[in-house]
Coordinates of C-alpha atoms in Angstrom, one line a residue:
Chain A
X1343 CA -20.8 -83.0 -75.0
X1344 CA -21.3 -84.2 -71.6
X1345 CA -20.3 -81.4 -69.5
X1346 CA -20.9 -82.9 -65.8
X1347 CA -18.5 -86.1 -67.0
X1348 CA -16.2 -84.1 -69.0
X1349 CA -15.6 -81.7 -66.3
X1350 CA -15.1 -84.5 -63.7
X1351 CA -12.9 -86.3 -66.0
X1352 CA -10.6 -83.2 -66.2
X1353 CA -10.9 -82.5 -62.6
X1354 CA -8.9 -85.7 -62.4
X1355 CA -6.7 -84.9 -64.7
X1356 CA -6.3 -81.6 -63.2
X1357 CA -4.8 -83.8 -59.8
X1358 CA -3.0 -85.5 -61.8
X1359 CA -1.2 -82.2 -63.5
X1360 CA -0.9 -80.3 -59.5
X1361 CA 2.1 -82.6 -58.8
X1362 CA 4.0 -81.2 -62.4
X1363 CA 2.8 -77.5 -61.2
X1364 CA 3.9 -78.2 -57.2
X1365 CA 6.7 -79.8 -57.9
X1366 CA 9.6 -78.6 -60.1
X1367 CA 12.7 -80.2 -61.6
X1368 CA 15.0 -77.0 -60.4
X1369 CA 18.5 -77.7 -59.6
X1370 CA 18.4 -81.3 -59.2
X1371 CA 16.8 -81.8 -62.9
X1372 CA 19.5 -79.5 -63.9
X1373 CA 22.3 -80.8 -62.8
X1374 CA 21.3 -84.7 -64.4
X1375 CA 23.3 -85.6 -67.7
X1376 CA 20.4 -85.8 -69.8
X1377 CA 20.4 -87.4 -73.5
X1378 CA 21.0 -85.0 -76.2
X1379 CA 17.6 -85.6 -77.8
X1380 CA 15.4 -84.3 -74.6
X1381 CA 12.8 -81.6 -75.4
X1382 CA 13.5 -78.4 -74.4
X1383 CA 11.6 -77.5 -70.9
X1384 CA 8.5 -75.9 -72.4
X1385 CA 7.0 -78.7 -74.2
X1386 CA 6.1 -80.8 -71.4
X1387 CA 3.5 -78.4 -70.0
X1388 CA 2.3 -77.7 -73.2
X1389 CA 2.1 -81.5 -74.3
X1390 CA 0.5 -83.0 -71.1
X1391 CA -2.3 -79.8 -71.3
X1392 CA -2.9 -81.3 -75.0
X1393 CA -3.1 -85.0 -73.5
X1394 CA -5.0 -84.1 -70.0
X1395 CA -7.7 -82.5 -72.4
X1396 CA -7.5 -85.5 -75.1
X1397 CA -8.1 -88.0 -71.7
X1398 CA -11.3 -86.2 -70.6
X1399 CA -12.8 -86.4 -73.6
X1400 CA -11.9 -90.2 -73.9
X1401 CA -13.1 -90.8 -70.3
X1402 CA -16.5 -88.9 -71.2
X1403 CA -17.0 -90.6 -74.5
X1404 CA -16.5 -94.0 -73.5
X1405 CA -18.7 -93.5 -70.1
X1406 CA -21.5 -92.8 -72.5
X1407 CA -21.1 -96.0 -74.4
X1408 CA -22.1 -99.5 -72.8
X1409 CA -19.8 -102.4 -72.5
X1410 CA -16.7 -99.9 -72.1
X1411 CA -16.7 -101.5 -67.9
X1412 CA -12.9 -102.6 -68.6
X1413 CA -12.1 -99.4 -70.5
X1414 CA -13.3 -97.0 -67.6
X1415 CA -11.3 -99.2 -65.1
X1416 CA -8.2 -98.6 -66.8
X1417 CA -9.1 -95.1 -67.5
X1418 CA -8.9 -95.0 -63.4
X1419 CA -5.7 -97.2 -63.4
X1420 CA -3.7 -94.8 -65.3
X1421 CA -4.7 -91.5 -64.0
X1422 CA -3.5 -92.6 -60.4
X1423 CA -0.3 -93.5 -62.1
X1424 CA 0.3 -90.5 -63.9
X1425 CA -0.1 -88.7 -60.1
X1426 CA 2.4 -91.0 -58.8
X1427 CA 5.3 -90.7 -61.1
X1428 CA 6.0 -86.8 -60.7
X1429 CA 5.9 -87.1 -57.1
X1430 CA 8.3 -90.3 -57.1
X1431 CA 11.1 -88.3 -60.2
X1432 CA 10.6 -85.0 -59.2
X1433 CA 9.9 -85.0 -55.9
X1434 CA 11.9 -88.1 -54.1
X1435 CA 14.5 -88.2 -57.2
X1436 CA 13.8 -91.7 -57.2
X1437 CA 15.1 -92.5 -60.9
X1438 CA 14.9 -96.0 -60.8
X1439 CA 11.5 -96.3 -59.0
X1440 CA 9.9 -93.8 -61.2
X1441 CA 11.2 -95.9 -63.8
X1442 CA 9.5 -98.8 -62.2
X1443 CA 6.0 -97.0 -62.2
X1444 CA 6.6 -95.7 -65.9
X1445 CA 6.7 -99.1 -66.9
X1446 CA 3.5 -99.9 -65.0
X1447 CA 2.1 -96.0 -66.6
X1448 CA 2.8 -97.2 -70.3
X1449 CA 1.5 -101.0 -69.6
X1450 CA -1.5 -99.1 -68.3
X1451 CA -1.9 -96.7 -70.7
X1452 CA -1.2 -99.6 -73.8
X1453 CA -3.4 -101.8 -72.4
X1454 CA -6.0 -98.9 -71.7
X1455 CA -5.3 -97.9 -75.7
X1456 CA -6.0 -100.8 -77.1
X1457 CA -9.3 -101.5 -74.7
X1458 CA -11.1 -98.4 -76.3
X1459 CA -10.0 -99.1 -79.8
X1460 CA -12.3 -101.7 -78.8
X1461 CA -15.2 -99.8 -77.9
X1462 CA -14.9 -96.3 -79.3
X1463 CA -12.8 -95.4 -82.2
X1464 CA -12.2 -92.1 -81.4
X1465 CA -11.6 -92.7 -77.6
X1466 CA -8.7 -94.6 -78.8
X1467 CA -7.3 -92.1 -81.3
X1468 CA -7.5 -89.5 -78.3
X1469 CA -5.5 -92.1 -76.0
X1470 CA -2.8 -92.9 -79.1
X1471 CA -0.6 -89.2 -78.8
X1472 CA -0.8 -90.3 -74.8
X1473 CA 0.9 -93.8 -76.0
X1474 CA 3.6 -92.0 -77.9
X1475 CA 4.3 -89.5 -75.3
X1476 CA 4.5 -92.3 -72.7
X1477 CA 6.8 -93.9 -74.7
X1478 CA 9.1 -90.9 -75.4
X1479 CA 9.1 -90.3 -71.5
X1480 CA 9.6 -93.8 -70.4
X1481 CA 12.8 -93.4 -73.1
X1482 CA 13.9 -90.2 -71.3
X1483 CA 13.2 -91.9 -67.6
X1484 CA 15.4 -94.8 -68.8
X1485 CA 18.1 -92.7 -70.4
X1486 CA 19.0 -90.7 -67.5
X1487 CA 19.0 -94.0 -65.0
X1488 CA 21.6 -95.1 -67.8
X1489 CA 23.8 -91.6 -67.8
X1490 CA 23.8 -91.1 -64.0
X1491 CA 24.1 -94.3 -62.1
X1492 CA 25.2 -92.5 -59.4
X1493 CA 21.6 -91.1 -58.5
X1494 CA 19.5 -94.2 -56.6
Chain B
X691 CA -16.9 -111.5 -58.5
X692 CA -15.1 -109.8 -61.8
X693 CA -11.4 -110.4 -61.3
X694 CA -10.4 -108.4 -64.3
X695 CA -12.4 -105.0 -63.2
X696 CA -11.4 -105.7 -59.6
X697 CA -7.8 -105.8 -59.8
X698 CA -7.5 -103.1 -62.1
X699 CA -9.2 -100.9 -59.9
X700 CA -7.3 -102.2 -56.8
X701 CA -4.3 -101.2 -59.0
X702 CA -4.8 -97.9 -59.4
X703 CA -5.6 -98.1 -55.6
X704 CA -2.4 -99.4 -55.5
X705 CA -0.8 -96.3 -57.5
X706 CA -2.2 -94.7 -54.6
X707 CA -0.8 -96.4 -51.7
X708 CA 2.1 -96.4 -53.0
X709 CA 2.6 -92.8 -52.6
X710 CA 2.1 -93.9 -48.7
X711 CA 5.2 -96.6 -49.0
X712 CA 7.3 -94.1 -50.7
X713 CA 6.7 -90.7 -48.7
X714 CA 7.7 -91.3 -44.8
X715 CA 6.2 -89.5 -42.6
X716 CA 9.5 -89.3 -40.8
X717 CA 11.2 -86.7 -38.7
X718 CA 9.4 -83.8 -40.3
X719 CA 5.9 -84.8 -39.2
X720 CA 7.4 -86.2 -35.4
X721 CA 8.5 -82.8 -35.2
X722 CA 4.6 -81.2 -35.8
X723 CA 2.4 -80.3 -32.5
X724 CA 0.0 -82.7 -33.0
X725 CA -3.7 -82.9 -31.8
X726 CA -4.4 -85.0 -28.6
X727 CA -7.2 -87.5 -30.8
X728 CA -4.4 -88.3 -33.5
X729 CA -4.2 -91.9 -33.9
X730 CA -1.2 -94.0 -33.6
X731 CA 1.0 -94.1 -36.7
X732 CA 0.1 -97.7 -37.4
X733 CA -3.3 -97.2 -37.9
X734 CA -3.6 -95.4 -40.6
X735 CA -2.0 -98.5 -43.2
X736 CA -4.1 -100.8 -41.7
X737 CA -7.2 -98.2 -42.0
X738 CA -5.7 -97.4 -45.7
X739 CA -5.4 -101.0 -47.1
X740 CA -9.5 -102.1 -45.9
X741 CA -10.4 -98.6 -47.3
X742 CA -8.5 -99.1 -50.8
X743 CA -10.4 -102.8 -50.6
X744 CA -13.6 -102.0 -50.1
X745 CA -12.9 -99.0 -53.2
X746 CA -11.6 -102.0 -55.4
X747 CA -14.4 -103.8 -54.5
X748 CA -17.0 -100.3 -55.1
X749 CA -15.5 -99.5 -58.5
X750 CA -15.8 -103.3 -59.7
X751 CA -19.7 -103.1 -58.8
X752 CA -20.2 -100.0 -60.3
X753 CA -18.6 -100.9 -63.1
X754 CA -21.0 -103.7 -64.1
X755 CA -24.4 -101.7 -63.6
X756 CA -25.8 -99.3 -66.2
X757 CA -26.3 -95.7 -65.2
X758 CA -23.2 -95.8 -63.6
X759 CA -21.2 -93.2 -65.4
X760 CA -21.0 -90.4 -63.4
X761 CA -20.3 -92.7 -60.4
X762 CA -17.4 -94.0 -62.2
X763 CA -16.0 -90.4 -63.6
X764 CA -16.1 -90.0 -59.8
X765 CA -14.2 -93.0 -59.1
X766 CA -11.5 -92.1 -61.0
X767 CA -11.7 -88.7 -59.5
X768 CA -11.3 -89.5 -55.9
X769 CA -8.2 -91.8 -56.6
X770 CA -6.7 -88.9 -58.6
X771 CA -6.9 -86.6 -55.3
X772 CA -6.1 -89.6 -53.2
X773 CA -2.8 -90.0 -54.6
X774 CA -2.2 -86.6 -54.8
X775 CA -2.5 -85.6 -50.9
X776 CA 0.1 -87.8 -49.9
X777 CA 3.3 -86.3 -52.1
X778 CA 1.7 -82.5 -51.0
X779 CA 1.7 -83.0 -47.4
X780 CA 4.3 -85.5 -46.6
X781 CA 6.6 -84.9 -49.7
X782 CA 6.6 -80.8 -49.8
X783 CA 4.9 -80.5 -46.6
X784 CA 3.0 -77.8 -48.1
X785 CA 0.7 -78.8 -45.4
X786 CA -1.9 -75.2 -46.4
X787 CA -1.6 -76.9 -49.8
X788 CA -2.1 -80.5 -48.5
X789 CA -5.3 -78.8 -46.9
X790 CA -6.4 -77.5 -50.2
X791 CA -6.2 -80.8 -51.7
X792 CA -8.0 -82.8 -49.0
X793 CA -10.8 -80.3 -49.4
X794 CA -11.4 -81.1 -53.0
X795 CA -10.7 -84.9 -51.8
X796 CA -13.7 -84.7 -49.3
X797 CA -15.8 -83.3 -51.8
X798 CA -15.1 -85.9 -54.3
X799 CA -15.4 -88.3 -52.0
X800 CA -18.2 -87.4 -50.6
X801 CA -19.9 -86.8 -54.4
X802 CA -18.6 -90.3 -55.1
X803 CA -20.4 -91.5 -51.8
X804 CA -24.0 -89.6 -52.7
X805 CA -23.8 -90.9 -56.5
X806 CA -23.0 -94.6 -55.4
X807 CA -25.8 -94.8 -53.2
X808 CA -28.4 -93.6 -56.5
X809 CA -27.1 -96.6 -58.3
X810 CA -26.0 -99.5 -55.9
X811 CA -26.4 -99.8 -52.3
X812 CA -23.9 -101.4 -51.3
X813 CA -21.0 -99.4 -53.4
X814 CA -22.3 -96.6 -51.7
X815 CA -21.9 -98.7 -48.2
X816 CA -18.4 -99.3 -49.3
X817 CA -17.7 -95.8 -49.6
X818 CA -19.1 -94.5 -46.5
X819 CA -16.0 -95.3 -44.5
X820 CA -13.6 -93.6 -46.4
X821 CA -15.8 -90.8 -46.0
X822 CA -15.7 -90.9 -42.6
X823 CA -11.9 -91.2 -42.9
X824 CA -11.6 -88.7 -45.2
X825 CA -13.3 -86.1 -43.2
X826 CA -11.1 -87.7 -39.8
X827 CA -7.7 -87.1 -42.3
X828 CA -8.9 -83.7 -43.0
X829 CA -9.5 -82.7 -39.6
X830 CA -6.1 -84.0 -38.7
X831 CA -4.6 -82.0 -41.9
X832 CA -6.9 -78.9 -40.8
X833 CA -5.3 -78.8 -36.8
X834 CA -1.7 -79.3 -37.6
X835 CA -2.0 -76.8 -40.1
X836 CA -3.3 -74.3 -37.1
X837 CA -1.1 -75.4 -34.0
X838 CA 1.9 -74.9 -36.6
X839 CA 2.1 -72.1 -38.3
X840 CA 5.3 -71.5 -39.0
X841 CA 4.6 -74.0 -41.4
X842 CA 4.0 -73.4 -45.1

């Protein structure tokens, strides 16, 4: 355990998480027609805590290993997405933009997936529940553009 | 040059901006008091899009030389925070809260800065005026928040 890279790793993470604790569905998020399969409210804080802390330990694994230059890049892509689609869903009720940027979050975090698989086994078994989760999101994003066309 | 590493890292920079095209300043922050030094409203793109450059350009350096991991955990850091201020301050403005953030951006920042300069010059030269930028942002962030303080 490298504590001074795990700990900076979270740290990001932890930016990334402020937008979910600053800014909250409430009424608007309410009031969407939402697809009859969503989680209940409780599980996404619980689930990105789970994932935030899988990253870290990805991102300080695979800065310990050499030739893991691309993997760390996209380690940095991703993390700056993750910040930018609460902000853009949640905050601006952008559906259709967030949608755009989960598209880009999912390419980032497949492509950032299969990169550490490459380099470090377990880094890319940590990053695997993120790819699922991704996916289930981007399903959710793209499901409520569908059942309220009315919102931009 | 590494085209690969260097666009993914201008991509997350892009994540980034993108909070910047998205969030307006708008009527809310041409309402603030502002201080006499702020600088006109089209400097701060122009400033944004060499800074996010020459942070591209940083990470892609780093990201070839060995010893570099902290300097990279940091990288990913700063753009975490950076893409964070923007949804804060110009989204919520929560402009104590934007504060909070750009203190823990400054000190990533200037981290990132010190650690660059241990293992390449010239990434640490890159970073310098961001820095710089980062501490005239914060002291732009620090007086509105004091000449208006009705605000949250």
């Amino acid at each position: 355990m490298h504590w001074t890279l795990f700990l900076t790793y979270l740290a990001a993470c932890g930016a990334a998480s402020a937008t979910g604790a600053m800014i909250k569905p409430g009424d608007w998020y309410r009031s969407l027609i939402k697809p009859s399969w969503t989680p209940p409210s409780w599980v996404f804080p619980v689930v990105w805590t789970i994932l935030y802390l899988m990253m870290a330990v990805a991102g300080m694994r695979l800065a310990q290993i050499p030739g893991s230059e691309q993997a760390l890049a996209l380690w940095s892509l991703q993390i700056a997405l993750n910040t930018l689609w609460t902000p853009i869903y949640f905050g601006l009720h952008r559906i259709k933009a967030a949608m755009a940027v989960m598209v880009c979050l999912w390419l980032a975090v497949a492509a950032a997936t299969w990169t550490f698989f490459g380099v470090d086994f377990i880094a890319g078994m940590l990053f695997l529940p993120y790819l699922v989760w991704v996916t289930i999101a981007g399903a959710l994003n793209f499901s409520t553009m569908r059942l309220n066309p009315q919102m931009a």
